[in-house]
XYZ file of C-alpha atoms in Angstrom:
721
model
C 16.518 33.753 47.289
C 13.897 34.032 44.541
C 10.438 33.336 45.492
C 8.993 30.412 44.229
C 5.551 31.348 44.564
C 3.220 33.659 42.512
C 3.278 36.699 44.312
C 1.203 39.899 44.178
C 2.381 43.185 45.116
C -0.598 45.169 47.318
C -0.453 47.380 50.351
C -0.094 45.935 53.589
C 1.980 42.700 51.649
C 5.248 41.718 53.732
C 8.519 40.578 52.440
C 12.090 40.174 53.305
C 14.473 42.176 51.207
C 18.404 43.061 51.759
C 18.264 41.769 55.434
C 15.230 43.826 56.351
C 11.790 43.392 56.629
C 9.599 45.553 54.692
C 6.089 46.170 54.206
C 4.189 47.617 50.861
C 2.883 50.994 51.596
C 1.997 52.131 47.677
C 2.181 51.330 43.877
C 2.801 53.958 41.445
C 2.925 52.300 37.817
C 6.406 50.532 37.751
C 7.733 51.980 41.397
C 6.664 50.238 44.578
C 7.180 51.916 47.992
C 8.485 49.682 50.896
C 8.060 50.873 54.439
C 10.412 49.318 57.004
C 10.075 48.320 60.752
C 11.182 51.969 61.602
C 8.302 53.489 59.678
C 10.736 54.869 56.777
C 9.644 54.439 53.369
C 11.934 53.756 50.438
C 10.924 53.688 46.498
C 12.023 50.957 44.386
C 11.413 49.553 41.101
C 9.050 46.602 41.179
C 11.619 44.633 38.695
C 14.608 45.468 40.846
C 12.597 43.862 43.793
C 11.621 40.630 42.167
C 15.104 40.171 40.337
C 17.157 40.811 43.891
C 18.170 37.556 45.106
C 17.698 38.527 48.923
C 13.883 39.104 48.244
C 11.293 36.635 49.699
C 7.831 37.410 50.396
C 6.616 36.756 54.003
C 3.557 34.575 53.895
C 1.041 33.463 56.571
C 0.814 29.454 57.530
C -2.543 29.619 55.240
C -0.879 31.288 52.156
C 2.136 28.709 52.622
C -0.106 25.646 52.968
C -1.513 26.593 49.503
C 1.292 25.670 47.708
C 1.256 22.217 49.440
C 2.236 19.747 46.559
C -0.103 17.171 48.653
C -3.251 19.914 48.136
C -3.599 19.253 44.279
C -5.910 16.226 45.270
C -8.718 18.247 46.737
C -10.103 18.981 43.257
C -10.835 14.917 42.812
C -13.011 15.325 46.126
C -16.523 16.498 45.676
C -17.441 19.969 46.286
C -19.859 19.195 49.395
C -16.806 17.472 51.147
C -14.433 20.163 50.381
C -16.827 22.918 51.582
C -17.119 20.972 54.728
C -13.259 20.891 55.330
C -13.055 24.601 54.515
C -15.793 25.135 57.384
C -13.873 23.069 59.685
C -10.710 25.317 58.528
C -12.377 28.437 59.605
C -13.189 26.829 63.091
C -9.909 25.716 63.890
C -8.470 29.434 62.630
C -11.091 31.355 64.772
C -10.264 29.595 68.163
C -6.457 30.252 67.665
C -6.659 33.439 65.893
C -9.974 35.067 66.856
C -10.619 35.351 63.060
C -12.212 32.916 60.544
C -9.961 33.827 57.725
C -6.598 33.788 60.114
C -5.729 37.378 59.640
C -6.691 40.626 61.445
C -6.270 42.322 57.919
C -9.026 40.303 56.481
C -11.372 40.185 59.394
C -15.223 39.794 58.513
C -17.749 42.266 59.987
C -18.255 41.601 63.720
C -14.790 39.813 64.142
C -13.166 39.095 66.702
C -16.393 37.554 68.587
C -16.383 38.090 72.282
C -15.653 34.324 72.900
C -12.686 34.145 70.794
C -11.325 37.620 70.891
C -7.312 36.596 71.271
C -6.726 39.410 73.736
C -9.108 39.040 76.132
C -10.012 35.301 76.144
C -7.310 32.619 76.841
C -6.362 30.044 73.784
C -7.807 27.089 76.198
C -11.226 28.848 76.896
C -11.427 29.238 73.236
C -10.971 25.923 72.393
C -13.589 24.941 75.108
C -15.889 27.925 73.613
C -15.330 26.115 69.870
C -15.996 22.955 71.332
C -19.200 23.737 73.047
C -20.373 25.358 69.656
C -19.857 22.724 67.550
C -21.362 20.059 70.140
C -24.382 22.133 70.356
C -24.717 22.540 66.622
C -24.880 18.945 65.813
C -28.105 17.013 64.924
C -30.420 15.735 67.639
C -30.444 12.166 66.118
C -26.535 11.897 65.816
C -26.124 13.057 69.775
C -28.958 10.584 70.757
C -27.262 7.633 68.436
C -23.884 8.458 70.437
C -25.767 8.272 74.049
C -27.200 4.699 72.899
C -23.664 3.573 71.959
C -22.367 1.928 74.945
C -18.521 3.244 74.087
C -19.751 6.865 73.698
C -17.710 9.385 75.656
C -19.160 11.012 79.150
C -18.497 14.503 78.332
C -18.666 15.232 74.539
C -17.135 18.622 75.034
C -13.960 17.133 76.239
C -14.087 14.593 73.640
C -14.578 17.496 70.902
C -11.431 19.511 72.325
C -9.575 16.789 71.965
C -10.421 16.320 68.323
C -9.600 19.944 67.299
C -6.437 19.962 68.971
C -5.653 16.675 66.623
C -6.767 18.200 63.677
C -5.189 21.375 64.244
C -1.775 19.427 64.433
C -2.758 17.440 61.473
C -3.511 20.965 59.603
C -0.210 22.324 60.440
C 1.567 19.654 58.974
C -0.389 18.818 55.616
C -2.898 21.619 55.292
C -6.567 21.530 54.160
C -6.479 17.743 53.090
C -6.133 16.850 56.754
C -9.453 18.235 57.294
C -11.394 16.204 54.586
C -13.949 13.498 56.159
C -12.529 10.340 54.963
C -15.685 8.554 56.787
C -17.781 9.672 53.754
C -15.174 8.511 50.920
C -14.511 5.115 52.089
C -11.614 3.859 49.655
C -12.545 1.049 47.577
C -10.272 -2.235 47.352
C -9.452 -3.357 43.952
C -9.902 -6.806 44.741
C -12.115 -6.806 47.597
C -11.722 -9.725 50.169
C -9.831 -11.774 48.255
C -6.221 -12.878 49.943
C -2.968 -11.564 48.256
C -1.727 -15.010 47.263
C -5.114 -15.249 45.300
C -4.722 -12.185 43.948
C -1.053 -13.034 42.579
C -2.294 -16.519 41.211
C -5.247 -14.747 39.361
C -2.480 -12.268 37.830
C -0.351 -15.092 36.507
C -3.256 -17.012 35.097
C -4.156 -13.887 33.191
C -0.560 -13.253 32.042
C -0.779 -16.757 30.887
C -3.817 -16.282 28.747
C -2.621 -13.312 26.502
C -0.689 -15.802 24.500
C -3.216 -18.836 25.241
C -6.335 -19.588 23.534
C -9.281 -18.414 24.986
C -10.940 -20.073 27.664
C -14.241 -19.201 29.881
C -14.055 -17.280 33.267
C -15.173 -20.801 35.098
C -12.006 -22.513 33.676
C -9.775 -19.716 34.627
C -11.127 -19.388 38.270
C -10.631 -23.240 38.596
C -6.995 -23.113 37.511
C -6.600 -20.318 40.163
C -8.027 -22.234 42.970
C -5.604 -25.307 42.116
C -2.615 -22.978 41.830
C -3.306 -21.284 45.176
C -3.641 -24.842 46.750
C -0.878 -26.280 45.123
C 1.191 -23.659 46.462
C -0.210 -22.922 49.738
C -2.490 -25.819 50.649
C -5.470 -24.980 52.957
C -3.811 -22.128 54.701
C -4.734 -19.312 52.284
C -8.711 -18.978 52.314
C -9.804 -18.969 48.731
C -13.868 -17.362 47.997
C -16.215 -19.022 45.996
C -16.214 -19.387 41.976
C -18.627 -16.567 41.187
C -16.408 -14.333 43.359
C -13.066 -15.329 41.787
C -14.790 -15.188 38.217
C -15.659 -11.424 39.390
C -11.982 -10.936 40.529
C -10.506 -12.219 37.622
C -12.841 -10.145 35.180
C -11.623 -7.071 37.008
C -8.124 -7.751 37.090
C -8.191 -8.951 33.303
C -9.721 -5.726 31.529
C -6.043 -4.086 31.620
C -5.224 -7.363 29.393
C -7.932 -7.479 27.352
C -9.108 -10.557 28.541
C -12.760 -10.650 27.087
C -11.243 -9.888 23.610
C -10.076 -12.246 21.287
C -6.716 -14.120 21.375
C -5.065 -11.963 18.455
C -6.476 -8.726 20.155
C -4.751 -9.855 23.496
C -1.450 -10.342 21.899
C -1.178 -7.344 19.885
C -2.210 -5.226 23.260
C 0.200 -7.660 25.021
C 2.965 -6.724 22.614
C 2.269 -2.848 23.006
C 5.690 -1.033 24.130
C 5.720 0.246 27.576
C 6.645 4.021 28.510
C 5.901 6.878 26.456
C 4.878 6.187 22.963
C 7.113 7.937 20.353
C 6.677 8.094 16.538
C 8.609 9.173 13.854
C 7.978 12.636 12.344
C 8.925 13.322 8.476
C 9.622 16.986 7.479
C 10.024 16.681 3.915
C 8.932 13.667 1.151
C 10.963 10.653 1.051
C 12.582 11.584 4.442
C 11.157 8.072 5.769
C 9.563 5.651 3.548
C 7.208 2.707 5.033
C 7.383 -0.769 2.931
C 5.364 -3.535 3.948
C 3.635 -7.015 2.876
C 0.301 -8.111 3.304
C -2.093 -10.685 1.531
C -4.754 -9.231 -0.460
C -8.396 -9.525 0.230
C -9.236 -10.382 -3.077
C -9.049 -12.947 -5.840
C -7.241 -12.863 -9.156
C -6.858 -15.337 -12.157
C -3.189 -16.601 -12.331
C -2.138 -16.413 -15.946
C -0.504 -20.058 -16.144
C -2.993 -22.310 -14.468
C -6.444 -19.763 -15.338
C -7.210 -20.452 -11.591
C -8.148 -18.009 -8.952
C -5.758 -17.414 -6.274
C -4.898 -14.817 -3.761
C -2.113 -12.482 -4.131
C 0.563 -10.701 -2.012
C 0.612 -7.011 -2.158
C 4.174 -5.216 -1.559
C 3.620 -1.579 -0.908
C 5.562 1.623 -0.198
C 4.235 4.668 1.113
C 5.852 8.057 2.041
C 5.716 8.885 5.585
C 5.442 12.841 4.728
C 2.482 12.740 2.504
C 1.043 9.379 3.095
C 1.500 9.040 -0.887
C 1.729 5.387 -2.030
C 5.131 5.599 -4.000
C 4.961 1.961 -5.448
C 2.721 -1.444 -5.292
C 3.354 -4.942 -6.493
C 1.003 -7.832 -6.633
C 3.282 -11.414 -6.370
C 1.569 -14.880 -6.464
C 3.979 -16.149 -3.786
C 5.738 -15.086 -0.855
C 8.118 -12.252 -2.012
C 11.668 -12.515 -2.051
C 14.596 -10.139 -1.225
C 15.088 -9.677 -5.346
C 11.612 -8.390 -5.440
C 11.917 -5.521 -2.686
C 15.144 -4.778 -4.392
C 13.063 -3.694 -7.531
C 10.182 -2.187 -5.467
C 12.834 -0.008 -4.516
C 13.510 0.909 -8.094
C 9.926 1.549 -8.380
C 10.018 4.126 -5.407
C 12.297 6.061 -7.519
C 11.715 5.851 -10.809
C 8.266 7.732 -12.205
C 5.160 5.451 -13.448
C 3.603 5.593 -17.019
C 0.010 6.089 -17.460
C -1.467 2.593 -18.444
C -3.738 2.268 -21.476
C -7.521 2.749 -20.171
C -6.618 5.364 -17.549
C -8.522 8.454 -17.241
C -7.077 12.023 -17.526
C -7.656 12.337 -13.652
C -5.001 9.746 -13.437
C -2.170 11.888 -14.930
C 0.637 13.591 -12.988
C -0.570 16.831 -11.008
C 1.670 19.565 -12.578
C 1.874 21.439 -9.400
C 5.166 21.190 -7.347
C 7.430 20.292 -10.264
C 6.504 20.449 -14.064
C 6.493 17.410 -15.877
C 9.509 18.178 -18.359
C 11.690 18.473 -15.287
C 10.668 15.044 -14.047
C 11.232 13.176 -17.867
C 14.430 14.829 -18.491
C 15.818 14.041 -14.671
C 14.831 10.182 -15.569
C 15.582 10.289 -19.405
C 12.357 9.790 -20.538
C 11.127 10.820 -23.781
C 9.067 14.247 -23.645
C 5.766 12.943 -24.667
C 5.722 9.907 -21.755
C 2.400 10.418 -20.014
C 3.363 10.200 -16.394
C 0.855 8.677 -13.500
C -0.028 10.720 -10.716
C 1.953 8.265 -8.481
C 5.135 10.144 -7.469
C 8.432 9.414 -7.024
C 10.783 10.043 -4.417
C 14.536 9.261 -3.471
C 14.358 7.511 -0.069
C 16.803 8.631 2.812
C 15.682 5.643 5.101
C 13.446 2.816 4.553
C 11.371 1.583 7.526
C 10.583 -2.144 7.478
C 9.428 -4.958 9.807
C 11.986 -8.013 10.949
C 10.637 -10.236 8.060
C 13.578 -12.486 6.416
C 13.096 -10.865 3.322
C 13.643 -7.575 4.795
C 17.147 -8.823 6.362
C 18.113 -10.806 3.298
C 21.425 -9.718 1.575
C 19.858 -8.439 -1.836
C 17.518 -6.036 0.000
C 20.513 -4.889 2.317
C 23.148 -4.704 -0.695
C 20.266 -2.768 -2.756
C 19.868 -0.082 -0.053
C 23.776 0.245 0.361
C 23.574 0.728 -3.270
C 20.975 3.556 -3.352
C 22.326 4.763 -0.057
C 19.131 4.126 1.909
C 19.189 3.754 5.622
C 17.113 0.705 6.803
C 15.152 1.290 10.070
C 13.867 -1.594 11.403
C 10.459 -1.713 13.408
C 10.452 -3.343 17.168
C 9.557 -7.308 16.676
C 5.927 -7.696 16.843
C 5.026 -3.967 16.714
C 2.767 -3.419 13.644
C 2.311 0.096 15.207
C 5.627 1.444 14.322
C 4.214 1.325 10.624
C 0.554 2.214 11.394
C 0.066 4.662 8.748
C 0.883 1.800 6.315
C -1.457 -0.644 8.189
C -4.101 1.763 8.152
C -3.963 1.923 4.054
C -4.102 -1.642 3.595
C -7.689 -1.256 5.405
C -8.401 1.831 3.456
C -7.700 0.111 0.410
C -9.845 -2.849 1.225
C -13.026 -0.672 1.769
C -12.315 1.746 -1.134
C -10.854 -0.641 -3.587
C -10.990 -4.570 -2.799
C -14.866 -4.270 -1.569
C -15.773 -2.973 -4.889
C -14.646 -6.457 -6.823
C -16.721 -9.361 -7.365
C -13.885 -11.585 -5.994
C -13.617 -9.857 -2.854
C -12.670 -11.513 0.295
C -13.185 -10.271 3.967
C -10.314 -10.502 6.350
C -12.182 -13.072 8.499
C -12.733 -16.120 7.251
C -16.159 -16.574 8.879
C -17.330 -13.330 7.028
C -16.657 -14.532 3.494
C -19.220 -15.563 1.046
C -19.396 -18.770 -0.530
C -18.288 -19.938 -4.158
C -15.976 -16.202 -4.466
C -13.896 -18.213 -6.714
C -16.426 -18.360 -9.116
C -16.611 -14.369 -9.358
C -13.064 -13.838 -10.228
C -13.111 -12.640 -13.684
C -9.599 -10.436 -13.682
C -6.052 -11.545 -14.369
C -3.513 -10.063 -11.844
C -2.226 -7.510 -14.105
C -5.701 -6.049 -14.617
C -6.200 -5.859 -11.018
C -3.184 -3.987 -10.579
C -3.913 -1.625 -13.542
C -7.128 -0.863 -11.623
C -5.401 -0.575 -8.305
C -2.921 2.087 -9.645
C -5.739 3.852 -11.155
C -7.700 3.851 -7.835
C -4.533 5.194 -6.343
C -3.735 7.972 -8.677
C -7.297 9.224 -9.042
C -8.987 8.571 -5.621
C -6.514 7.880 -2.603
C -4.100 10.657 -3.541
C -6.708 13.044 -4.477
C -9.123 12.967 -0.997
C -8.754 14.839 1.802
C -6.295 13.336 4.658
C -7.691 13.987 8.092
C -3.725 13.532 9.625
C -2.401 15.636 6.941
C -1.275 19.308 8.215
C 0.934 21.866 7.677
C 2.158 24.952 9.493
C 2.365 27.190 6.502
C -1.304 26.607 5.522
C -2.942 26.083 9.323
C -6.157 24.899 9.253
C -6.385 23.495 5.512
C -7.518 20.214 4.512
C -4.937 18.511 2.266
C -4.609 15.748 0.058
C -1.720 13.278 -0.045
C -1.092 15.335 -3.243
C -1.251 18.632 -1.747
C 0.959 17.310 0.746
C 3.657 16.282 -1.419
C 3.313 19.647 -3.445
C 4.024 21.507 -0.114
C 6.820 19.185 0.586
C 8.366 19.669 -2.901
C 8.143 23.138 -2.492
C 10.183 23.437 0.659
C 12.627 20.786 -0.013
C 12.933 20.418 -4.056
C 13.143 17.225 -6.021
C 15.755 15.275 -5.369
C 16.900 12.555 -8.092
C 19.080 9.840 -8.384
C 20.819 9.449 -11.261
C 20.173 6.010 -12.503
C 22.686 4.530 -15.075
C 21.595 2.072 -18.087
C 23.178 -0.521 -15.835
C 21.119 0.071 -12.821
C 19.458 -3.417 -13.313
C 22.693 -5.318 -13.122
C 23.953 -3.315 -9.786
C 20.699 -4.583 -8.172
C 20.948 -8.134 -8.705
C 22.891 -10.314 -6.480
C 26.887 -10.897 -6.830
C 28.867 -14.129 -6.957
C 32.475 -14.514 -7.077
C 33.715 -17.029 -9.546
C 37.046 -17.727 -11.449
C 36.973 -17.666 -15.289
C 38.496 -20.921 -16.521
C 39.756 -22.211 -19.858
C 36.094 -23.743 -20.007
C 34.212 -20.438 -18.597
C 32.764 -20.364 -15.105
C 31.250 -22.849 -12.862
C 28.233 -22.239 -10.968
C 26.211 -24.895 -8.886
C 27.286 -27.370 -11.129
C 26.635 -25.753 -14.544
C 29.012 -23.775 -16.922
C 28.393 -20.765 -18.307
C 30.591 -19.060 -21.262
C 30.823 -16.131 -23.411
C 33.308 -15.153 -25.677
C 34.128 -11.946 -24.288
C 36.101 -13.757 -21.569
C 38.757 -15.174 -23.904
C 41.202 -12.292 -22.802
C 40.831 -13.232 -18.967
C 40.723 -16.660 -18.908
C 42.792 -18.553 -16.269
C 43.806 -14.822 -15.048
C 43.379 -13.290 -11.797
C 41.157 -10.709 -11.139
C 42.014 -6.903 -9.843
C 40.010 -7.069 -6.806
C 42.279 -8.093 -3.854
C 39.092 -8.985 -1.705
C 37.935 -11.772 -3.963
C 40.877 -13.666 -3.984
C 41.751 -13.501 -7.610
C 37.845 -14.367 -8.601
C 35.945 -12.036 -10.677
C 32.194 -10.667 -9.571
C 29.194 -11.609 -12.014
C 25.595 -11.112 -11.605
C 22.603 -13.248 -11.355
C 18.889 -13.324 -10.904
C 18.012 -16.288 -8.438
C 14.793 -16.546 -10.046
C 15.813 -16.914 -13.441
C 19.453 -18.661 -13.735
C 19.788 -19.290 -17.479
C 22.048 -16.237 -17.569
C 24.763 -14.801 -15.770
C 26.102 -11.566 -16.184
C 29.311 -9.897 -16.278
C 31.044 -6.268 -16.778
C 34.221 -5.937 -18.966
C 36.478 -4.319 -16.791
C 37.743 -1.747 -19.264
C 34.520 -1.072 -21.810
C 32.487 -1.393 -18.530
C 30.147 -3.273 -21.436
C 27.836 -5.756 -19.734
C 27.728 -9.600 -21.213
C 25.465 -12.033 -20.875
C 26.428 -15.858 -20.096
C 24.517 -18.649 -21.387
C 25.028 -22.421 -20.458
C 27.522 -24.535 -22.295
C 26.537 -27.785 -24.137
C 23.079 -27.404 -23.418
C 20.447 -28.107 -25.957
C 18.205 -25.654 -24.393
C 20.751 -22.854 -23.471
C 17.595 -20.223 -23.307
C 15.244 -22.296 -21.222
C 14.463 -20.515 -18.177
C 14.902 -22.335 -14.809
C 15.293 -21.351 -11.334
C 17.432 -22.346 -8.489
C 15.012 -24.969 -6.926
C 14.698 -26.567 -10.287
C 18.500 -26.865 -10.702
C 18.559 -28.764 -7.006
C 15.871 -31.072 -8.193
C 17.958 -31.928 -11.481
C 21.002 -32.418 -9.594
C 19.253 -35.113 -7.186
C 18.058 -36.713 -10.129
C 21.468 -36.635 -11.733
C 22.734 -38.491 -8.400
C 19.803 -40.774 -8.154
C 20.562 -42.397 -11.833
C 24.149 -42.813 -10.662
C 25.803 -40.008 -11.633
C 28.143 -37.464 -9.822
C 26.710 -34.659 -7.942
C 29.676 -32.403 -8.917
C 30.113 -33.222 -12.849
C 29.095 -30.004 -14.637
C 28.050 -32.332 -18.034
C 25.772 -34.573 -16.003
C 24.211 -31.945 -14.279
C 23.464 -30.133 -17.264
C 21.709 -33.373 -19.257
C 19.989 -33.627 -16.067
C 18.666 -30.364 -16.295
C 18.055 -30.368 -20.120
C 16.052 -33.550 -19.588
C 13.858 -31.780 -16.582
C 13.046 -28.867 -18.501
C 12.098 -31.084 -21.847
C 9.885 -32.964 -20.013
C 8.700 -30.448 -17.262
C 5.122 -31.380 -17.177
C 5.824 -35.091 -17.146
C 8.160 -34.819 -14.395
C 5.644 -32.854 -12.286
C 2.896 -35.448 -11.772
C 1.824 -34.989 -8.142
C 0.092 -31.887 -6.768
C 2.756 -30.657 -4.690
C 5.314 -30.979 -7.213
C 2.958 -29.018 -9.771
C 2.520 -26.467 -7.175
C 6.044 -25.799 -6.515
C 6.662 -25.691 -10.556
C 4.022 -23.164 -10.796
C 5.768 -21.085 -8.213
C 8.810 -21.148 -10.094
C 7.214 -20.432 -13.422
C 5.433 -17.337 -11.865
C 8.958 -16.118 -10.568
C 10.479 -16.441 -14.096
C 7.654 -14.341 -15.537
C 8.401 -11.642 -12.537
C 12.202 -11.785 -13.698
C 11.184 -11.168 -17.170
C 8.897 -8.460 -16.306
C 11.593 -6.700 -14.001
C 14.277 -7.095 -16.786
C 12.350 -5.673 -19.284
C 11.120 -2.737 -17.225
C 14.678 -1.506 -16.196
C 16.671 -2.446 -19.581
C 16.358 -0.144 -22.297
C 17.474 -2.762 -24.656
C 18.480 -6.444 -24.476
C 22.201 -7.085 -23.478
C 24.799 -8.687 -25.759
C 23.601 -12.396 -26.375
C 25.231 -15.730 -27.673
C 23.830 -17.099 -30.435
C 21.444 -18.609 -31.152
C 19.455 -15.544 -29.595
C 16.200 -15.542 -27.671
C 13.087 -13.930 -29.148
C 14.169 -10.068 -28.712
C 11.629 -8.250 -26.814
C 10.008 -4.892 -27.849
C 12.092 -2.211 -26.753
C 10.323 -0.085 -23.827
C 11.394 3.076 -22.018
C 13.466 2.918 -18.861
C 11.613 2.884 -15.695
C 8.337 2.292 -17.157
C 6.483 -0.779 -15.814
C 4.509 -2.717 -18.591
C 2.347 -5.636 -18.788
C 3.316 -8.396 -21.262
C 0.246 -10.091 -22.836
C -0.757 -13.655 -21.907
C -0.418 -15.189 -25.540
C 3.146 -13.724 -25.710
C 3.975 -15.318 -22.427
C 2.785 -18.567 -23.501
C 4.647 -18.356 -26.896
C 7.949 -17.234 -25.490
C 7.551 -20.137 -22.927
C 6.980 -22.743 -25.741
C 9.634 -21.578 -28.218
C 12.339 -21.749 -25.387
C 11.557 -25.137 -24.997
C 10.963 -26.269 -28.612
C 7.784 -27.844 -27.585
C 4.243 -27.786 -29.300
C 1.287 -26.643 -27.070
C -0.439 -29.605 -25.062
C -3.751 -29.982 -26.714
C -5.290 -30.891 -23.197
């Protein structure tokens, strides 16, 4: 068998080979000379001996004990304790073999001594001589203390002989660890003299405290005492309050008992076992997406008041580049995340006022290649915010990330979804860390900055808010392109340039040089494909959706005809934006052209409204004695509601809901203008035409134009109040 030990050839080494016992007699280069029991010498190649399956070294007991697994803890003992154990080992070996090393080949000068000569002195006499030697070497004070002890043995030599016998027996079993003096290293119990039942009650109370409100140690000690008394009565002794508090404090360190409640909950949700992490090998392999509440105030363009906004951000795990970001006034919906995916894939244009440092760095891929791949004009100035084709997105378990619009959008773009573990923000720790970086590097420089903690915020911060939300979004993009993407990141390392300090832009360029630039051919109808799909029949009077009638002249040749989509049972697929239900979209099956359907029999067919406003209109029609499913009554109620929308929303709660709907409508218009190169076919009368903007370019509409379009859609005069 092969030797499991580290073995060294040297003259005098003994070994088994091919059924015989050999002794190493000489070494010459790669050859070793072995001598058998009869004195015959045979040369062998060293490698041949080591690879022979019959080779096994003949080791002494002391050498064998060196490989005992229990001996590894010797490194944990203090050096004086180990030195005392080695000295005791030398005494044991001397009385057993006559040599302190245990072997005649390594005898020290003057060995063996006359009292321990193995050939002249019997083993029992050697043991007695060693006992006398050790007793005589004891300090005088120790011997006097033993004589004063009533239980001391009458003959210390006999007691020492018995002790040496026991030590040698243990030494043969476990090695040097048996000779450690455990009286010096008294083991300290983690919970002192407390009864095990008390310890278990304290652990249960600490475990409940992880998700409970913070309480004092005195209160916890009282609950532990009551818990023990309820379960065991007076049969289990309970220490005093101070002792219980020390026990709870000692046991609670592992649960972060003295920290805040949020820290305890976060620590309690840590995954058990070995920590693993995602490792990206090229840009776009993993994209992290998350939502957080911004620590700053911005002016709402509708109410002209300051408020906080939700920040939706996406980060490339490989390069730590920020691929897209959005500031939303209310909780984001699935459709908002769908267009965030679109922002990840498409390049971003330089906005007015940005410096030259924010331009696209022409290092990894030339600018004209990116422009040609996405169908942009040659003179388009791109910002230094890269775009990638994500292979997988890492999201949490929020409702918006498991919604149908988001999952369908990912399926359309061939993007896999990796969901993080519940209540485990460390699965997206890189993006969570960036939120803190953004707060320190960007948000704190705003006059309307709010700290993440309420007790650290200043007073009257809303008076310092001087920027509209689109202005803050523009400044945030400028900071990302000019500062964050260019600063050195301590966690970015590449095997191709070991030891180099890299920024997110540098890491992105390295990834592009290895993996190349992958683009998704987005057609002109990508906007419609990203919208939600509904299936409806095409009737003679158009299509009915949520109690409203929509129609278009392009449906004439398909009225009352079943569709060719068998799984839809004769219905036709239509597209809708849940934030703006004034239009439905339908693709002609032969020409593949998209048509926009408007409401029939409506005084305001181009007035924007949301699903929530439609729900309220149907309830109003029902309260007025109408029928809930009558399209005409529902349409009249909706027209009445959108016509006098400010008169209907009298209470603060209704007004707040209405403002949220108006903000969603504005975001819907913004996404439509961003993606669509031109307006689709419209039914007369057409709404005010929006100026053409290049595809895949995010543009900010002026506040005056928003107000004008809004008032024109309702055919209203501006309220002087």
